[in-house]
Amino acid sequence: MNLQDYIAQADALERDGSAALQGAADADALEAARIAFLGDRQGQVKTLQEALRAISKDDKPAAGKRFNEARTRLESLHAERKTSLDRATAPAAAEDRSLPARRQWRGAKHPVTLVIEEIEGIFRELGFTVAQGPQAETEWYNFGALNFPPNHPALDAHDTMYLEGEGLLRTHTSPVQMRTLQKYVPPIRVLIPGLVHRRDPFDASHAPSFEQIEGLCVDEGISFVDLKATLNRFAERLFGASRTRFRPSFFPFTEPSAEMDVQCGVCGGSGCATCKGTGWIEILGAGMVHPKVLEAAGIDSERYSGWAFGMGPARIAVSRYGIPDIRILYDSDVRFLEQIAE
Amino acid sequence: MNVSYEWLRAFVPFDESAVRLRELITAHTATVDELVALREDLASIVIARVVEEAAHPNSDHLHVTKVDAGTGTLLDVVCGAPNVTAGKLYPFAMTGTVLPGGLKIQKRKIRGAISDGMLCSARELALGEEQDGIMELSVDVAPGTPFLSALPIGDVRLVIDVGANRPDLLSHLGVAREVAAITKKPFALPAIDGLNAVVPPAVTDEKTAKAGSVEVRVEDTDLVRRFMGVVIRGATIGPSPAWLVSRLESIGSRSINNVVDASNYVLHELGQPTHAFDLAKLEGSRVVVRRARAGERITTLDGTERTLRDNMIVIADAVRPQAVAGVMGGRDSEVTEFTTDIFLEVANFNPVRIRDARRALGLSSDASYRYERGVDLEIGPRALERVAQLIVLLAGGAIDGAPIDLAYDRPPATTVTLRPRRVATLLGETLGTDEIASFVASIGFDVDRANDDLRVTVPSWRGDVTSEVDLIEEVARLHGYDSFPVEIRPFRPGTTGDDPQWITSKAVREALVGAGLLEARPMPFVAGGEGFVHLSNPLSENEAYLRREILDSLARRAEYNLARMQGNVRLFEIGSIWIPRDGALPHEELRVAALVMGRRQPPHFTDPKSPDFEAWIAYDQWDAKALAQSTAEAAYPAARVTLRAAESKSESESASEGTLWDVLVDDVVTGSVRRVALDAPVWAATAYGVELSLGVLDSSQVAPPGEPAHRPFERPVPSVSRFVAVPSTPASEFDLALLVPDGVRGEQVEEVVRRVSGKLLERVELFDRYVGQGVEPGHRSLAWRLTFRHAERTLRDREIEARRTDILKALADELNVRQRSN
Ligand SMILES: [Zn+2]
């Protein structure tokens, strides 16, 4: 036999043997395959080994090498298959299924996103869609159009960060009200989530940049009753069946202006540390859109009226998830972000 | 704004408790943030009954008593007061109580008799100086009742959150007016015994006059809207009487001396700031209201020397400023124990000027707070009279000459038409015209009928009311917001749909959360520098700029995590970035970015334990490339997303930035994938970042002020995938193991394969890359599996074989790529 034929035989043996050993369905089949290929007496490997004798002296080293490769491979395949068949047929008690699963990393939306999405869902049922706008704004959109008198103490609550050259960072999402009113014909029913900025030092209860979510409804015949009823429905849905109350307040861009409280969920209204003894938790500011705001958008304020509200989803997140310091929301520690997922 | 419950009661005879009053004021006027019970130092004192009383066996003046303090057992108490009587009630401090003077009551033996607590005198409770023994109480309460709840001793301070529109509420007068309207009770200025009438000043729009012998001059009527003054001579400065001290204490103000206290009292009573100057210190006996001269200096009452600017107002004498008008008086002319003659200033300064000065000096005072918001122009004469009366009553002396009243040009009263049907439209509930009229009249507005409507004249203290809607708010709140029904009424749907960027953001967020990433919301401020948007008033110098890239923020957050030993970081953010533009608002763009480093999945006990595996399991550039691809596909579902290797750009640039790929959306560069440089410990893995634009945030003016620019709501129509029949014919596959020279990119090979294969090629899949032994230097071995399929029939072997030959030939000819021999 010449070398080439021998190697071809070895290849065929390795291929067939591999298939038989790897394909053995159970221990009996494996044993049959072992006897057929690796058997001491009539195994094909034995036969191939014997055929080595017929190889010329020069070719013997190469042929011997090939033979060893084939035998080693088949032997190791047999061992592998035997182990896996043994494992598969081992009694069930031997497998400890209490061991942990192979999990993937858990992704999570930010807690503030969760609150925004929940609020969005509630208002969507009431026919609201989402509007967006830029954070770098003009003085007019942020203040002038919203009836802030120049040089007025009302500006003090909006400690503004100004941009060198032009503009400022919006201090509330209300500029988007004005942009929406200028762009689209009433009826308008929009919700405006977004980041706003105030020059407040970063501490346990203030962040210089924080989210706000604002709503605006403008149409013919919209009244204070609509405002109350809609926001009351919202509070019921977000906080459960709790009572609300409305208090007079002041915002330059609404009149009448109000703040809405919900009954404290911790004490049920009897007064506790969470609600500072009042039985109420302040949730949002609201009011009827000031006629001057409508007029700034070229809308006839005799024909149309509207209401608007604004609130801080980060504050809601902090109280909902029991977060002691608002900075935790923004530090982005992965252990925190993994923790709060819904 | 601090208001005293008892002080309000001196205006309005209401019966409501402080708690009820808080509810009413909050519901109708302004929120009461806090109730502060004063005399909290007496909170633990209880009322106790002396049940038995007997002389102390070892003393001629002490008594031994048994006291019922509501604890269930009688306490033994030794008492030295001559008036202790069995059956009577007294204030009682139990063992452990600390008295106002700091004395802690302890259980002890007094001459052999146990004393467990103390019956208290008025002096021991800091309620007066009487020495007539313990305080006998004539109340009908059970022993154990807290002392403060049984007796009207503790005044209650109401802390009211007054909106910037309601300066009229910055006085007891203003709050009392509201309380009177809410409780439907009359109200009147509290009487003070012993006041003598003061001749009212003559109103004039003159700018100069003499008060007594003092010459007063207003230089500029832009500074002051009204200026009054009076001279009082022969006063004796001294302490204030107890009633005045306690009034001031009730609102958290400290007594200083009788003259200053009189001024302060009236500030809180009427809301009009006044200032008393020591006349002897005013050079030339002159008072001049003028602009400060730039650089002029004054030491204010708080002892600080301040440099003035020329837009500030000063009250000066013949030579120098003696007060920063409306903000704070000067130390030189302060009223002291040596003062005898006084010039009392009662002014109404321009609010904007006061606001500017307050901000420029960083100095706020009770006076500046009120002036900025606007002080009632008509309250001045009453305030002048009241302060002058109080000074004469408390410090003696007499008024010299007639008071003066300068520079006053009374503005016409504002009249507003109020339509009841407009009230109904805006509030959603019909109120009767009489009811509306009575609400508005109850807080001092004059109301006349004009056919169906009301003509309402606004009082001088309500400068915030200028239009009908302002009056409608008054009606709404006095009616009570909580009185309106809660009733969802039919509505029309809006004309807009969701903002497209909002929809995109959501899709991207869902994709990244699904990929196991965590959403972060960091602050957008960075250390920045040239080419960044600069804040003119940043919070701190190392956060003085706005970021140009979200990865900048995420990199800082990754470092924050590394500093806390968290090496598996996978953060993303959807937010804005800003690029400066000359003479315009910055260019603002919505972006998404993601940063990944460390393990791409949590450790598991089946993980192979080898360094190779540890290296393999860490996020690498191929993960980042996939993240970029899937993020861009989520953001731009209709577009063609490709990633172009960055080495095709200038090599030095991409190397320094660590950019690996550019993300192209319909052939436009929209984002990038890169290695992110971090300030990281040695154990940290390499960080990879993806940043992708989601579009521009348009900040241009929509339309000129007062005008609309209506447009239809538009949103790109989403593209829809088309159905393709799932194949039922078998596929044919073969592998190509190729030797690819280093200069040839894998995607070039794939291009050739696709082109030569034609449309029967279903899939090209790279399944191996190998460099090393057995591969020629300057080459790498890449192996692809090619899958072919005909939609209707089985492919013949020779068809496949022919393609294989063609592909290999084309690769060899075009790219010098050869098949790898084993
Ligand atoms: Zn509570």
PDB file of N, CA and C in Angstrom, chain B residues 101-143:
ATOM      1  N   GLY B 101     -36.102  79.129  82.722  1.00  0.00           N
ATOM      2  CA  GLY B 101     -34.815  79.641  83.204  1.00  0.00           C
ATOM      3  C   GLY B 101     -33.696  78.621  83.108  1.00  0.00           C
ATOM      4  N   GLY B 102     -34.006  77.359  82.741  1.00  0.00           N
ATOM      5  CA  GLY B 102     -32.972  76.334  82.588  1.00  0.00           C
ATOM      6  C   GLY B 102     -32.942  75.358  83.757  1.00  0.00           C
ATOM      7  N   LEU B 103     -33.747  75.619  84.782  1.00  0.00           N
ATOM      8  CA  LEU B 103     -33.765  74.724  85.949  1.00  0.00           C
ATOM      9  C   LEU B 103     -34.436  73.404  85.583  1.00  0.00           C
ATOM     10  N   LYS B 104     -33.726  72.281  85.880  1.00  0.00           N
ATOM     11  CA  LYS B 104     -34.310  70.971  85.610  1.00  0.00           C
ATOM     12  C   LYS B 104     -34.893  70.420  86.915  1.00  0.00           C
ATOM     13  N   ILE B 105     -36.154  70.049  86.871  1.00  0.00           N
ATOM     14  CA  ILE B 105     -36.825  69.564  88.071  1.00  0.00           C
ATOM     15  C   ILE B 105     -36.385  68.134  88.352  1.00  0.00           C
ATOM     16  N   GLN B 106     -35.921  67.938  89.606  1.00  0.00           N
ATOM     17  CA  GLN B 106     -35.493  66.591  89.974  1.00  0.00           C
ATOM     18  C   GLN B 106     -36.240  66.138  91.216  1.00  0.00           C
ATOM     19  N   LYS B 107     -36.365  64.844  91.313  1.00  0.00           N
ATOM     20  CA  LYS B 107     -37.007  64.280  92.509  1.00  0.00           C
ATOM     21  C   LYS B 107     -35.985  64.321  93.644  1.00  0.00           C
ATOM     22  N   ARG B 108     -36.355  64.943  94.738  1.00  0.00           N
ATOM     23  CA  ARG B 108     -35.369  65.045  95.830  1.00  0.00           C
ATOM     24  C   ARG B 108     -36.083  65.156  97.162  1.00  0.00           C
ATOM     25  N   LYS B 109     -35.276  65.130  98.222  1.00  0.00           N
ATOM     26  CA  LYS B 109     -35.830  65.291  99.565  1.00  0.00           C
ATOM     27  C   LYS B 109     -35.617  66.715 100.017  1.00  0.00           C
ATOM     28  N   ILE B 110     -36.674  67.351 100.522  1.00  0.00           N
ATOM     29  CA  ILE B 110     -36.531  68.693 101.077  1.00  0.00           C
ATOM     30  C   ILE B 110     -36.841  68.592 102.574  1.00  0.00           C
ATOM     31  N   ARG B 111     -35.810  68.780 103.340  1.00  0.00           N
ATOM     32  CA  ARG B 111     -35.931  68.640 104.806  1.00  0.00           C
ATOM     33  C   ARG B 111     -36.654  67.352 105.175  1.00  0.00           C
ATOM     34  N   GLY B 112     -36.243  66.273 104.523  1.00  0.00           N
ATOM     35  CA  GLY B 112     -36.771  64.966 104.901  1.00  0.00           C
ATOM     36  C   GLY B 112     -38.042  64.557 104.194  1.00  0.00           C
ATOM     37  N   ALA B 113     -38.681  65.496 103.453  1.00  0.00           N
ATOM     38  CA  ALA B 113     -39.915  65.109 102.755  1.00  0.00           C
ATOM     39  C   ALA B 113     -39.622  65.003 101.255  1.00  0.00           C
ATOM     40  N   ILE B 114     -40.159  63.935 100.625  1.00  0.00           N
ATOM     41  CA  ILE B 114     -39.924  63.743  99.203  1.00  0.00           C
ATOM     42  C   ILE B 114     -40.680  64.801  98.401  1.00  0.00           C
ATOM     43  N   SER B 115     -40.015  65.351  97.376  1.00  0.00           N
ATOM     44  CA  SER B 115     -40.699  66.279  96.472  1.00  0.00           C
ATOM     45  C   SER B 115     -40.505  65.799  95.037  1.00  0.00           C
ATOM     46  N   ASP B 116     -41.604  65.407  94.405  1.00  0.00           N
ATOM     47  CA  ASP B 116     -41.572  64.806  93.068  1.00  0.00           C
ATOM     48  C   ASP B 116     -42.285  65.738  92.100  1.00  0.00           C
ATOM     49  N   GLY B 117     -41.601  66.826  91.705  1.00  0.00           N
ATOM     50  CA  GLY B 117     -42.213  67.809  90.801  1.00  0.00           C
ATOM     51  C   GLY B 117     -42.313  69.160  91.476  1.00  0.00           C
ATOM     52  N   MET B 118     -42.835  70.151  90.699  1.00  0.00           N
ATOM     53  CA  MET B 118     -42.887  71.501  91.261  1.00  0.00           C
ATOM     54  C   MET B 118     -44.117  72.251  90.777  1.00  0.00           C
ATOM     55  N   LEU B 119     -44.802  72.853  91.738  1.00  0.00           N
ATOM     56  CA  LEU B 119     -45.901  73.772  91.428  1.00  0.00           C
ATOM     57  C   LEU B 119     -45.261  75.120  91.108  1.00  0.00           C
ATOM     58  N   CYS B 120     -45.699  75.771  89.996  1.00  0.00           N
ATOM     59  CA  CYS B 120     -44.923  76.903  89.480  1.00  0.00           C
ATOM     60  C   CYS B 120     -45.585  78.248  89.701  1.00  0.00           C
ATOM     61  N   SER B 121     -44.725  79.258  89.861  1.00  0.00           N
ATOM     62  CA  SER B 121     -45.193  80.645  89.907  1.00  0.00           C
ATOM     63  C   SER B 121     -45.110  81.221  88.496  1.00  0.00           C
ATOM     64  N   ALA B 122     -45.741  82.392  88.317  1.00  0.00           N
ATOM     65  CA  ALA B 122     -45.702  83.066  87.011  1.00  0.00           C
ATOM     66  C   ALA B 122     -44.263  83.387  86.631  1.00  0.00           C
ATOM     67  N   ARG B 123     -43.475  83.814  87.617  1.00  0.00           N
ATOM     68  CA  ARG B 123     -42.097  84.188  87.315  1.00  0.00           C
ATOM     69  C   ARG B 123     -41.288  82.978  86.854  1.00  0.00           C
ATOM     70  N   GLU B 124     -41.514  81.837  87.500  1.00  0.00           N
ATOM     71  CA  GLU B 124     -40.778  80.625  87.110  1.00  0.00           C
ATOM     72  C   GLU B 124     -41.106  80.211  85.672  1.00  0.00           C
ATOM     73  N   LEU B 125     -42.284  80.608  85.209  1.00  0.00           N
ATOM     74  CA  LEU B 125     -42.679  80.269  83.835  1.00  0.00           C
ATOM     75  C   LEU B 125     -42.397  81.424  82.868  1.00  0.00           C
ATOM     76  N   ALA B 126     -41.672  82.446  83.378  1.00  0.00           N
ATOM     77  CA  ALA B 126     -41.357  83.625  82.565  1.00  0.00           C
ATOM     78  C   ALA B 126     -42.628  84.259  82.021  1.00  0.00           C
ATOM     79  N   LEU B 127     -43.621  84.356  82.901  1.00  0.00           N
ATOM     80  CA  LEU B 127     -44.893  84.961  82.479  1.00  0.00           C
ATOM     81  C   LEU B 127     -45.148  86.260  83.237  1.00  0.00           C
ATOM     82  N   GLY B 128     -44.146  86.782  83.900  1.00  0.00           N
ATOM     83  CA  GLY B 128     -44.335  88.037  84.612  1.00  0.00           C
ATOM     84  C   GLY B 128     -43.451  88.051  85.842  1.00  0.00           C
ATOM     85  N   GLU B 129     -43.501  89.174  86.553  1.00  0.00           N
ATOM     86  CA  GLU B 129     -42.576  89.353  87.668  1.00  0.00           C
ATOM     87  C   GLU B 129     -43.264  89.183  89.020  1.00  0.00           C
ATOM     88  N   GLU B 130     -44.561  88.853  88.987  1.00  0.00           N
ATOM     89  CA  GLU B 130     -45.280  88.749  90.277  1.00  0.00           C
ATOM     90  C   GLU B 130     -44.602  87.752  91.196  1.00  0.00           C
ATOM     91  N   GLN B 131     -44.630  88.066  92.482  1.00  0.00           N
ATOM     92  CA  GLN B 131     -43.951  87.226  93.462  1.00  0.00           C
ATOM     93  C   GLN B 131     -44.948  86.685  94.487  1.00  0.00           C
ATOM     94  N   ASP B 132     -46.248  86.704  94.108  1.00  0.00           N
ATOM     95  CA  ASP B 132     -47.260  86.370  95.104  1.00  0.00           C
ATOM     96  C   ASP B 132     -47.488  84.869  95.232  1.00  0.00           C
ATOM     97  N   GLY B 133     -46.491  84.077  94.924  1.00  0.00           N
ATOM     98  CA  GLY B 133     -46.668  82.636  95.074  1.00  0.00           C
ATOM     99  C   GLY B 133     -47.017  81.975  93.774  1.00  0.00           C
ATOM    100  N   ILE B 134     -47.506  80.735  93.872  1.00  0.00           N
ATOM    101  CA  ILE B 134     -47.762  79.969  92.657  1.00  0.00           C
ATOM    102  C   ILE B 134     -49.015  80.486  91.959  1.00  0.00           C
ATOM    103  N   MET B 135     -49.103  80.135  90.649  1.00  0.00           N
ATOM    104  CA  MET B 135     -50.150  80.691  89.774  1.00  0.00           C
ATOM    105  C   MET B 135     -51.438  79.899  89.935  1.00  0.00           C
ATOM    106  N   GLU B 136     -52.405  80.543  90.556  1.00  0.00           N
ATOM    107  CA  GLU B 136     -53.672  79.849  90.750  1.00  0.00           C
ATOM    108  C   GLU B 136     -54.498  79.987  89.469  1.00  0.00           C
ATOM    109  N   LEU B 137     -55.008  78.865  88.973  1.00  0.00           N
ATOM    110  CA  LEU B 137     -55.685  78.901  87.675  1.00  0.00           C
ATOM    111  C   LEU B 137     -57.183  78.715  87.853  1.00  0.00           C
ATOM    112  N   SER B 138     -57.946  79.567  87.167  1.00  0.00           N
ATOM    113  CA  SER B 138     -59.398  79.427  87.267  1.00  0.00           C
ATOM    114  C   SER B 138     -59.946  78.878  85.958  1.00  0.00           C
ATOM    115  N   VAL B 139     -59.422  77.723  85.557  1.00  0.00           N
ATOM    116  CA  VAL B 139     -59.937  77.068  84.348  1.00  0.00           C
ATOM    117  C   VAL B 139     -60.584  75.763  84.770  1.00  0.00           C
ATOM    118  N   ASP B 140     -61.447  75.261  83.904  1.00  0.00           N
ATOM    119  CA  ASP B 140     -62.147  74.035  84.233  1.00  0.00           C
ATOM    120  C   ASP B 140     -61.635  72.912  83.330  1.00  0.00           C
ATOM    121  N   VAL B 141     -60.493  72.353  83.716  1.00  0.00           N
ATOM    122  CA  VAL B 141     -59.934  71.272  82.898  1.00  0.00           C
ATOM    123  C   VAL B 141     -59.480  70.144  83.818  1.00  0.00           C
ATOM    124  N   ALA B 142     -59.292  68.984  83.212  1.00  0.00           N
ATOM    125  CA  ALA B 142     -58.864  67.832  83.999  1.00  0.00           C
ATOM    126  C   ALA B 142     -57.378  67.946  84.310  1.00  0.00           C
ATOM    127  N   PRO B 143     -56.950  67.471  85.479  1.00  0.00           N
ATOM    128  CA  PRO B 143     -55.512  67.442  85.771  1.00  0.00           C
ATOM    129  C   PRO B 143     -54.776  66.669  84.680  1.00  0.00           C
TER     130      PRO B 143
END
